[in-house]
Amino acid sequence: MRVRRFGAVIGAATALAMALTACGSDTESTQATTVVQKAKDSKKLVVGIKYDQPALGLKKPDGTFEGFDVDVAKYIAKELGVPESGITFKETVSANRESFLGGGQVDLVVATYSITDARKKQVTFAGPYYVAAQDTMVLADNDDIKTAQDLKGKRLCKAAGSNSFRRVTEGPPDGKLAISGVKLVDASSYSECVAKLKAGALDAVSTDDLILAGFANTQKGQFKVINNPISEEKYGVGIKKGDTETCEAVNKALTKMYQDGTAKTLLEKHFAGTGLQLKTTVPQFEGCA
């Protein structure tokens, strides 16, 4: 009798284990393998943005977010089937964008993320959604730096994770001007660069004109952009390496964003009055391969 009861218990336990295993297999087999699939299934996305860049990605005191990158992210999400309420914004600084995508902390990165050959080895890029130009910002009363070549011997900010300083101090392929004698001053972000510039701890900040215009516009009279472009900076949407399905879907959304006039509206909303000549036609995409 005991043997029969013991056998029945073992049989029930085995059946339960098999059922749990089967459920686990079903879950794994239906788990989204691309961001497009996740968006379709869950109606949710985690998007990496900057929190400290005025007019691009800025976290406001009330906990909401504003800026061109934020609005672009919302448009892309909508086209992927995710409502604004389904977006979670996560702070993603220059130094951690690759690791956040690779580790799954974010689904997309829309954070003034310049497309470079080195980054393409780690990340799949959609876009660019905008082509900025690298320029230089100094204090408003600085008459010593009128061109990028005047940065020789000057203190230039080096923001962690950004390649912008290389355009000044190094030659091709990642650099541009190869100006010698530039003194690099470390900073954790471009907001810290601007704070150090204001405090007199450095002489110049050189990075994308949209970033500089955003900072200059919030502190009118403090800074000026010298209007001496160094190179093009192609802002891409960062996606986990190999997710070409999502890349193609995002490119489709970006094309629509320009064709329906939304891009022009957003650019004028955030940068009108800054003196920048805004580009309102669809950028040439890099391709998702």
PDB file of C-alpha atoms in Angstrom, residues 36 51 101 124-125 131 221 228 232 235 274:
ATOM      1  CA  VAL A  36      10.235  45.586 -33.003  1.00  0.00           C
ATOM      2  CA  TYR A  51      19.299  64.098 -19.059  1.00  0.00           C
ATOM      3  CA  LEU A 101      22.525  48.422 -25.502  1.00  0.00           C
ATOM      4  CA  THR A 124      23.684  48.726 -35.131  1.00  0.00           C
ATOM      5  CA  PHE A 125      22.692  52.264 -36.122  1.00  0.00           C
ATOM      6  CA  VAL A 131      23.400  65.516 -39.391  1.00  0.00           C
ATOM      7  CA  GLY A 221      24.977  86.303 -23.130  1.00  0.00           C
ATOM      8  CA  ASN A 228      33.704  77.404 -37.695  1.00  0.00           C
ATOM      9  CA  GLU A 232      29.742  66.386 -39.819  1.00  0.00           C
ATOM     10  CA  TYR A 235      23.200  61.314 -35.109  1.00  0.00           C
ATOM     11  CA  THR A 274      19.826  80.070 -32.145  1.00  0.00           C
TER      12      THR A 274
END
